[in-house]
Amino acid sequence: MPLVFVHGVGNRINGRHAQLTRARDDLFRRHLLSSHVRADGRQITIHNPYWGGIASSLAWGGASIPARGYTDMEHLGAEDHEDVLADLGAAFVPPGTQLPPVLATARLGLGEAVDLLWAATALEHPEDSEELAEMSRVAVAYAAANPHPEWLESVHTDAEFIGRLHQELELSHAADQQPSDGGRGLAEDTRWESLGGPLGWWDAMRAAGQHLGQAVVNRTVGAGAEGFRSRAGKQAALFLGDIFAYLRQNTAPAGLRNAGDSSASAYGGSASDWGDIAEGVANAVIAAQAEAEQGDPLVIVAHSMGGNIVYDVLSGLLSPADVQVALLVTVGSQVGLFEELKLFSSSRGDLPGPAALKVPRPETVQRWLNVADYSDPLAFVIEPVFDGVEDLLYRTGRLQAHSAYFLQPRFHALLAAQAGQIA
């Protein structure tokens, strides 16, 4: 079952991008794709079409951004490693807490701390991302069964918390192993033991927790209005620039839309109608379709602006004869908003009309799930605008939710449960 992931705005090739991609792919394999294997035993292929390099750039290197000491555009999308950890802490740690950041998050709910720890460790130790993804299933299940364990009150530092969590997950994993392995248990489970050695996964997690705490402290001490304005300005430049770049590349909306003819086909158009971004994503989808074995479903997951690009491609550029997508998942996306603004190649001027008719789901898509976090200001629902789409609410309560979805083990577990058996 090939999977295509289409990223959102602000992505640029750097060390952080590679780390995020690897960690995200491993979590997809251990959750959404866990029941699917190729006939030859090889790993499920995940395509990650990269369009950030052909999106926006600033002609004067960002000189229009009012930021003291900011002169080099190369810093955009390539933040200092501590900044990345501090951003992650801001997305999870309750503001104003006097507790260490991981422990403070755990007091809100153990699942929150699992998401934070797994994400921080994957960022710091991408070489361990496959093992992290594997064991995230144990951690998510334990946290779901014990959201507020009594032992939390007996730990007072992040290091103590991580050590106790290690013990609890070992016991939980051993208990899960015993019924199916004739009593072999944890001691002979080499997969788990290989992660717990002197230089293993748990030590990596302890180190990541320590670095995360220091990054959060440094950000709190050093924060100022000018520093915040500088970072926000860089992020806004990429965000707006990438959206404008995509819309400018595509002349398809003006060339293909027929406002008065509801029977007009949206698919097709000349090559000049579509820019490099849309064509690159379409080529990745076609390549994934070609790799699929007989009866193998194609899955596409798209984040933020990536959802708008994928919808444009599946409703305007590619036809049902080109591709059949078994499951489309849009996450933190603006497809509903873009359709209300009539920005897509397939947008029809006669809808909604007096009968408040909705837009039909693309014929290229068999099932469409849209995930929106109400705390995410960039996530929009789709069901009020489109027929044949399922909106799923994912609550985090975080203003930074937009960038935090795909490193959270619980998000992947919930998505896999909602997707069910992909035919």
Coordinates of C-alpha atoms in Angstrom, one line a residue:
M1 CA 0.0 0.0 0.0
P2 CA 2.0 3.0 -1.2
L3 CA 1.6 6.3 0.7
V4 CA 2.2 9.8 -0.5
F5 CA 2.8 12.6 2.0
V6 CA 2.5 16.2 0.8
H7 CA 4.0 18.8 3.1
G8 CA 2.7 22.3 3.8
V9 CA 4.4 25.7 3.6
G10 CA 7.7 26.7 5.0
N11 CA 9.5 23.4 4.4
R12 CA 13.1 23.7 3.1
I13 CA 15.7 21.0 2.8
N14 CA 17.9 21.0 5.9
G15 CA 18.7 18.8 8.8
R16 CA 15.4 19.4 10.5
H17 CA 13.4 18.5 7.4
A18 CA 15.2 15.2 7.0
Q19 CA 14.7 14.3 10.7
L20 CA 11.0 15.1 10.6
T21 CA 10.6 13.1 7.5
R22 CA 12.3 10.0 8.9
A23 CA 10.4 10.2 12.2
R24 CA 7.1 10.8 10.5
D25 CA 7.6 7.9 8.0
D26 CA 8.5 5.5 10.8
L27 CA 5.3 6.4 12.7
F28 CA 3.2 5.9 9.6
R29 CA 4.7 2.4 9.2
R30 CA 4.0 1.4 12.8
H31 CA 0.4 2.8 12.9
L32 CA -1.5 3.6 9.8
L33 CA 0.4 1.1 7.6
S34 CA 1.1 -1.5 10.2
S35 CA -1.2 -4.2 8.7
H36 CA 0.1 -3.8 5.2
V37 CA 3.2 -5.6 3.7
R38 CA 4.4 -6.0 0.2
A39 CA 4.3 -9.5 -1.3
D40 CA 8.1 -9.5 -1.6
G41 CA 8.4 -8.6 2.1
R42 CA 9.9 -5.1 1.4
Q43 CA 8.9 -2.0 3.4
I44 CA 5.8 -0.1 2.3
T45 CA 7.0 2.8 0.0
I46 CA 6.3 6.3 1.3
H47 CA 6.7 9.1 -1.3
N48 CA 7.5 12.5 0.0
P49 CA 7.3 14.9 -2.9
Y50 CA 9.3 18.1 -2.0
W51 CA 8.0 21.3 -3.4
G52 CA 9.5 23.8 -1.0
G53 CA 12.5 24.4 -3.2
I54 CA 10.3 25.6 -6.1
A55 CA 8.0 27.8 -4.0
S56 CA 8.9 31.2 -2.6
S57 CA 12.1 33.1 -2.3
L58 CA 12.8 36.7 -1.2
A59 CA 14.6 38.8 -3.8
W60 CA 16.3 41.1 -1.2
G61 CA 17.0 38.2 1.2
G62 CA 14.2 39.2 3.7
A63 CA 15.2 42.8 4.0
S64 CA 11.6 43.8 4.4
I65 CA 11.3 41.9 7.7
P66 CA 11.9 44.3 10.6
A67 CA 14.2 42.1 12.6
R68 CA 17.3 43.4 14.4
G69 CA 20.5 41.6 13.3
Y70 CA 18.7 39.6 10.6
T71 CA 20.6 39.7 7.3
D72 CA 20.9 36.2 5.8
M73 CA 17.8 34.5 4.3
E74 CA 19.5 31.1 4.6
H75 CA 18.3 31.1 8.2
L76 CA 14.7 30.8 7.1
G77 CA 13.5 27.2 7.7
A78 CA 16.9 26.2 9.2
E79 CA 16.5 27.3 12.8
D80 CA 19.0 26.6 15.5
H81 CA 18.5 23.1 17.0
E82 CA 17.7 24.6 20.4
D83 CA 15.0 26.8 18.8
V84 CA 13.3 23.7 17.4
L85 CA 13.2 22.0 20.8
A86 CA 12.0 25.3 22.4
D87 CA 9.2 25.5 19.8
L88 CA 8.3 21.9 20.6
G89 CA 8.2 22.7 24.4
A90 CA 5.9 25.7 23.7
A91 CA 3.5 23.4 21.9
F92 CA 3.1 21.1 24.9
V93 CA 4.3 22.5 28.2
P94 CA 1.7 24.5 30.1
P95 CA 2.7 28.2 30.3
G96 CA 3.8 29.6 33.7
T97 CA 4.5 26.2 35.3
Q98 CA 7.1 25.9 38.0
L99 CA 7.6 22.2 37.3
P100 CA 10.2 20.7 34.9
P101 CA 8.6 20.8 31.4
V102 CA 8.2 17.0 30.8
L103 CA 6.8 16.4 34.2
A104 CA 4.5 19.4 33.9
T105 CA 3.1 18.0 30.7
A106 CA 2.7 14.6 32.2
R107 CA 0.6 16.1 35.0
L108 CA -1.9 17.3 32.3
G109 CA -2.0 13.8 31.0
L110 CA 0.4 11.0 30.4
G111 CA -0.4 10.8 26.7
E112 CA 0.7 14.5 26.4
A113 CA 4.1 13.6 27.8
V114 CA 4.5 10.6 25.6
D115 CA 3.9 12.8 22.5
L116 CA 6.4 15.4 23.8
L117 CA 9.1 12.9 24.7
W118 CA 8.8 10.8 21.5
A119 CA 8.9 14.0 19.3
A120 CA 11.9 15.5 21.1
T121 CA 13.8 12.2 21.0
A122 CA 13.1 11.7 17.3
L123 CA 14.4 15.2 16.6
E124 CA 17.6 14.7 18.6
H125 CA 18.2 11.1 17.6
P126 CA 16.8 10.4 14.2
E127 CA 18.9 7.2 14.0
D128 CA 16.5 5.8 16.6
S129 CA 13.2 6.8 14.9
E130 CA 12.3 3.3 13.8
E131 CA 12.7 1.9 17.3
L132 CA 10.9 4.9 18.8
A133 CA 8.0 4.3 16.4
E134 CA 7.9 0.6 17.2
M135 CA 7.7 1.2 21.0
S136 CA 5.3 4.1 20.7
R137 CA 2.5 1.6 20.3
V138 CA 3.3 0.3 23.8
A139 CA 3.5 3.8 25.2
V140 CA 0.3 5.0 23.6
A141 CA -1.6 2.0 24.9
Y142 CA -0.2 2.4 28.4
A143 CA -1.0 6.1 28.5
A144 CA -4.6 5.5 27.3
A145 CA -5.1 3.0 30.1
N146 CA -3.3 5.2 32.7
P147 CA -3.8 8.9 31.8
H148 CA -3.1 10.0 35.4
P149 CA -1.1 7.2 37.2
E150 CA -0.7 7.5 40.9
W151 CA 3.1 7.2 40.7
L152 CA 3.3 10.6 39.0
E153 CA 3.0 12.2 42.4
S154 CA 6.2 10.5 43.6
V155 CA 8.5 11.9 40.9
H156 CA 9.9 15.4 41.0
T157 CA 12.2 15.8 38.1
D158 CA 12.1 15.0 34.4
A159 CA 14.9 12.4 34.8
E160 CA 12.9 10.6 37.6
F161 CA 9.8 10.7 35.4
I162 CA 11.5 9.2 32.4
G163 CA 13.1 6.5 34.5
R164 CA 9.8 5.5 36.1
L165 CA 8.0 5.6 32.7
H166 CA 10.7 3.2 31.5
Q167 CA 10.0 0.8 34.3
E168 CA 6.2 1.0 33.8
L169 CA 6.5 0.4 30.0
E170 CA 8.8 -2.6 30.6
L171 CA 6.2 -4.2 32.9
S172 CA 3.4 -3.4 30.5
H173 CA 5.4 -4.8 27.5
A174 CA 6.3 -7.9 29.4
A175 CA 2.7 -8.5 30.4
D176 CA 1.6 -8.2 26.8
Q177 CA 4.3 -10.6 25.6
Q178 CA 3.5 -13.5 28.0
P179 CA 0.1 -14.7 26.7
S180 CA 1.4 -15.1 23.1
D181 CA 4.9 -16.3 23.6
G182 CA 4.5 -19.1 26.1
G183 CA 6.0 -17.1 28.9
R184 CA 9.1 -15.9 27.1
G185 CA 8.5 -12.4 28.4
L186 CA 10.6 -9.3 28.5
A187 CA 13.9 -11.0 29.3
E188 CA 14.2 -12.7 26.0
D189 CA 12.5 -10.0 23.9
T190 CA 15.6 -8.9 22.0
R191 CA 13.8 -6.1 20.2
W192 CA 13.0 -4.3 23.5
E193 CA 16.4 -5.2 25.1
S194 CA 18.3 -3.7 22.2
L195 CA 16.8 -0.4 23.0
G196 CA 17.6 -0.4 26.7
G197 CA 21.4 -0.9 26.7
P198 CA 24.0 1.6 27.9
L199 CA 23.8 3.7 24.7
G200 CA 20.2 2.7 23.8
W201 CA 16.9 4.3 23.2
W202 CA 16.1 5.2 26.9
D203 CA 19.4 7.0 27.4
A204 CA 18.7 8.9 24.2
M205 CA 15.3 9.8 25.6
R206 CA 16.8 11.0 28.9
A207 CA 19.3 13.2 27.0
A208 CA 16.5 14.6 24.9
G209 CA 14.4 15.4 28.0
Q210 CA 17.4 17.2 29.5
H211 CA 18.1 19.2 26.4
L212 CA 14.4 20.0 26.0
G213 CA 14.2 21.4 29.5
Q214 CA 17.2 23.6 28.9
A215 CA 15.8 24.9 25.7
V216 CA 12.5 25.8 27.3
V217 CA 14.4 27.6 30.1
N218 CA 16.6 29.5 27.7
R219 CA 13.6 30.6 25.6
T220 CA 11.8 31.8 28.6
V221 CA 14.8 33.8 30.0
G222 CA 15.8 35.2 26.6
A223 CA 12.4 35.9 25.2
G224 CA 11.6 39.4 24.2
A225 CA 9.2 41.3 21.9
E226 CA 11.9 41.9 19.3
G227 CA 13.0 38.3 19.2
F228 CA 9.5 37.0 18.9
R229 CA 8.8 39.5 16.1
S230 CA 11.9 38.3 14.3
R231 CA 10.9 34.7 14.3
A232 CA 7.3 35.4 13.6
G233 CA 8.3 37.6 10.6
K234 CA 10.4 34.8 9.1
Q235 CA 7.7 32.3 9.5
A236 CA 5.0 34.6 8.1
A237 CA 7.3 35.4 5.1
L238 CA 7.6 31.7 4.2
F239 CA 3.9 30.9 4.9
L240 CA 2.5 33.7 2.8
G241 CA 5.2 33.4 0.2
D242 CA 4.6 29.7 -0.5
I243 CA 0.9 30.2 -0.8
F244 CA 1.3 33.1 -3.2
A245 CA 3.9 31.2 -5.2
Y246 CA 1.6 28.3 -5.7
L247 CA -1.4 30.4 -6.7
R248 CA 0.8 32.4 -9.1
Q249 CA 2.2 29.3 -10.8
N250 CA -1.3 27.9 -11.6
T251 CA -3.3 29.7 -14.3
A252 CA -5.7 26.7 -14.2
P253 CA -8.5 28.3 -12.2
A254 CA -9.1 31.0 -14.8
G255 CA -8.5 28.6 -17.7
L256 CA -10.6 25.6 -16.6
R257 CA -13.5 27.0 -14.5
N258 CA -16.8 27.4 -16.2
A259 CA -19.0 29.3 -13.8
G260 CA -22.2 28.7 -15.7
D261 CA -21.8 25.1 -16.9
S262 CA -22.2 22.6 -14.0
S263 CA -21.5 19.7 -16.4
A264 CA -18.1 21.1 -17.5
S265 CA -15.3 18.7 -16.8
A266 CA -12.6 20.0 -14.4
Y267 CA -10.0 17.5 -15.4
G268 CA -7.3 18.4 -18.0
G269 CA -6.1 21.7 -19.3
S270 CA -2.9 22.4 -21.2
A271 CA 0.5 21.9 -19.7
S272 CA 0.9 25.6 -19.2
D273 CA -2.2 25.7 -16.9
W274 CA -0.3 23.9 -14.2
G275 CA 2.9 25.0 -12.4
D276 CA 5.9 23.0 -11.3
I277 CA 4.5 22.4 -7.8
A278 CA 1.2 20.8 -8.9
E279 CA 3.0 18.8 -11.6
G280 CA 5.6 17.6 -9.1
V281 CA 2.9 16.4 -6.7
A282 CA 0.9 14.8 -9.5
N283 CA 4.0 12.9 -10.8
A284 CA 4.6 11.5 -7.2
V285 CA 1.0 10.3 -7.0
I286 CA 1.2 8.7 -10.4
A287 CA 4.5 7.0 -9.5
A288 CA 3.0 5.7 -6.3
Q289 CA 0.0 4.4 -8.2
A290 CA 2.3 2.6 -10.6
E291 CA 4.1 0.9 -7.7
A292 CA 0.9 -0.5 -6.2
E293 CA 0.5 -4.3 -6.4
Q294 CA -2.7 -5.7 -7.6
G295 CA -5.5 -4.7 -5.2
D296 CA -3.1 -2.5 -3.3
P297 CA -4.7 0.7 -2.0
L298 CA -3.1 4.1 -2.6
V299 CA -3.1 6.5 0.4
I300 CA -2.4 10.2 0.4
V301 CA -1.8 12.3 3.5
A302 CA -1.5 16.0 3.1
H303 CA -0.7 18.7 5.7
S304 CA -1.9 22.3 5.6
M305 CA -1.2 23.9 2.2
G306 CA -0.3 20.4 0.9
G307 CA -4.0 19.6 1.3
N308 CA -5.0 22.4 -1.1
I309 CA -2.4 21.3 -3.6
V310 CA -3.5 17.6 -3.5
Y311 CA -7.2 18.6 -3.8
D312 CA -6.3 20.8 -6.9
V313 CA -4.4 17.9 -8.4
L314 CA -7.0 15.2 -7.7
S315 CA -10.0 17.4 -8.8
G316 CA -8.4 19.2 -11.7
L317 CA -5.1 17.8 -13.1
L318 CA -5.5 14.1 -12.7
S319 CA -8.6 12.2 -13.8
P320 CA -10.1 8.9 -12.5
A321 CA -8.4 7.2 -15.4
D322 CA -5.0 8.4 -14.1
V323 CA -5.4 7.5 -10.4
Q324 CA -7.7 6.0 -7.8
V325 CA -7.0 7.0 -4.2
A326 CA -8.4 4.6 -1.6
L327 CA -7.9 7.1 1.3
L328 CA -7.1 10.8 1.3
V329 CA -6.3 12.4 4.7
T330 CA -6.0 16.2 4.9
V331 CA -4.6 17.5 8.2
G332 CA -4.7 21.1 9.5
S333 CA -5.7 22.1 6.0
Q334 CA -7.6 25.0 4.4
V335 CA -9.5 23.1 1.6
G336 CA -12.9 24.3 2.8
L337 CA -11.7 27.9 2.9
F338 CA -10.0 27.8 -0.5
E339 CA -13.2 26.3 -2.0
E340 CA -15.3 29.1 -0.5
L341 CA -12.9 31.6 -2.1
K342 CA -13.2 29.7 -5.4
L343 CA -9.4 29.3 -5.7
F344 CA -9.3 25.7 -7.1
S345 CA -9.1 24.7 -10.8
S346 CA -12.4 22.8 -10.3
S347 CA -14.3 25.4 -8.4
R348 CA -17.7 26.1 -9.8
G349 CA -19.3 29.5 -9.7
D350 CA -22.8 28.0 -9.6
L351 CA -22.2 26.4 -6.2
P352 CA -23.6 26.6 -3.5
G353 CA -26.4 28.4 -5.3
P354 CA -29.9 28.9 -3.9
A355 CA -30.2 25.2 -2.9
A356 CA -27.0 25.4 -0.9
L357 CA -25.6 22.4 -2.9
K358 CA -22.2 21.1 -1.8
V359 CA -19.2 20.3 -3.9
P360 CA -18.9 16.6 -4.7
R361 CA -15.9 14.6 -3.6
P362 CA -13.4 14.2 -6.4
E363 CA -14.1 11.0 -8.5
T364 CA -10.4 10.2 -8.0
V365 CA -11.0 9.7 -4.2
Q366 CA -12.9 6.8 -2.7
R367 CA -12.7 8.0 1.0
W368 CA -11.7 11.4 2.4
L369 CA -10.9 12.1 6.1
N370 CA -10.2 15.7 7.2
V371 CA -8.5 16.3 10.6
A372 CA -9.0 19.6 12.2
D373 CA -7.8 20.8 15.6
Y374 CA -9.9 23.6 16.9
S375 CA -6.9 25.1 18.6
D376 CA -5.1 25.3 15.2
P377 CA -6.0 28.6 13.6
L378 CA -5.0 27.2 10.2
A379 CA -7.2 24.2 10.3
F380 CA -10.6 24.3 8.6
V381 CA -13.5 21.9 8.4
I382 CA -14.8 20.6 5.1
E383 CA -18.1 18.8 5.6
P384 CA -20.2 22.0 5.4
V385 CA -18.8 22.7 1.9
F386 CA -18.1 19.2 0.4
D387 CA -20.2 16.0 0.1
G388 CA -18.6 12.7 1.0
V389 CA -16.0 14.0 3.4
E390 CA -15.6 13.0 7.1
D391 CA -14.4 15.8 9.4
L392 CA -12.5 14.5 12.5
L393 CA -11.9 16.7 15.5
Y394 CA -8.5 16.3 17.2
R395 CA -8.2 18.4 20.3
T396 CA -4.8 19.4 21.7
G397 CA -5.7 22.8 23.2
R398 CA -2.4 24.2 21.8
L399 CA -2.0 27.4 19.7
Q400 CA 1.1 25.7 18.3
A401 CA -0.9 22.7 17.2
H402 CA -0.4 23.3 13.5
S403 CA 3.2 22.0 13.4
A404 CA 2.8 19.3 16.0
Y405 CA 0.6 16.7 14.4
F406 CA 2.9 14.2 12.8
L407 CA 5.5 13.7 15.6
Q408 CA 2.8 12.7 18.1
P409 CA 2.4 8.9 18.5
R410 CA -1.2 9.3 19.8
F411 CA -2.2 11.2 16.6
H412 CA -0.9 8.4 14.5
A413 CA -2.7 5.8 16.6
L414 CA -6.0 7.7 16.5
L415 CA -5.6 8.2 12.7
A416 CA -5.0 4.5 12.2
A417 CA -8.1 3.6 14.3
Q418 CA -10.3 6.0 12.3
A419 CA -9.0 4.8 9.0
G420 CA -9.7 1.2 9.9
Q421 CA -9.1 -1.5 7.4
I422 CA -8.1 0.2 4.2
A423 CA -9.4 -2.0 1.4

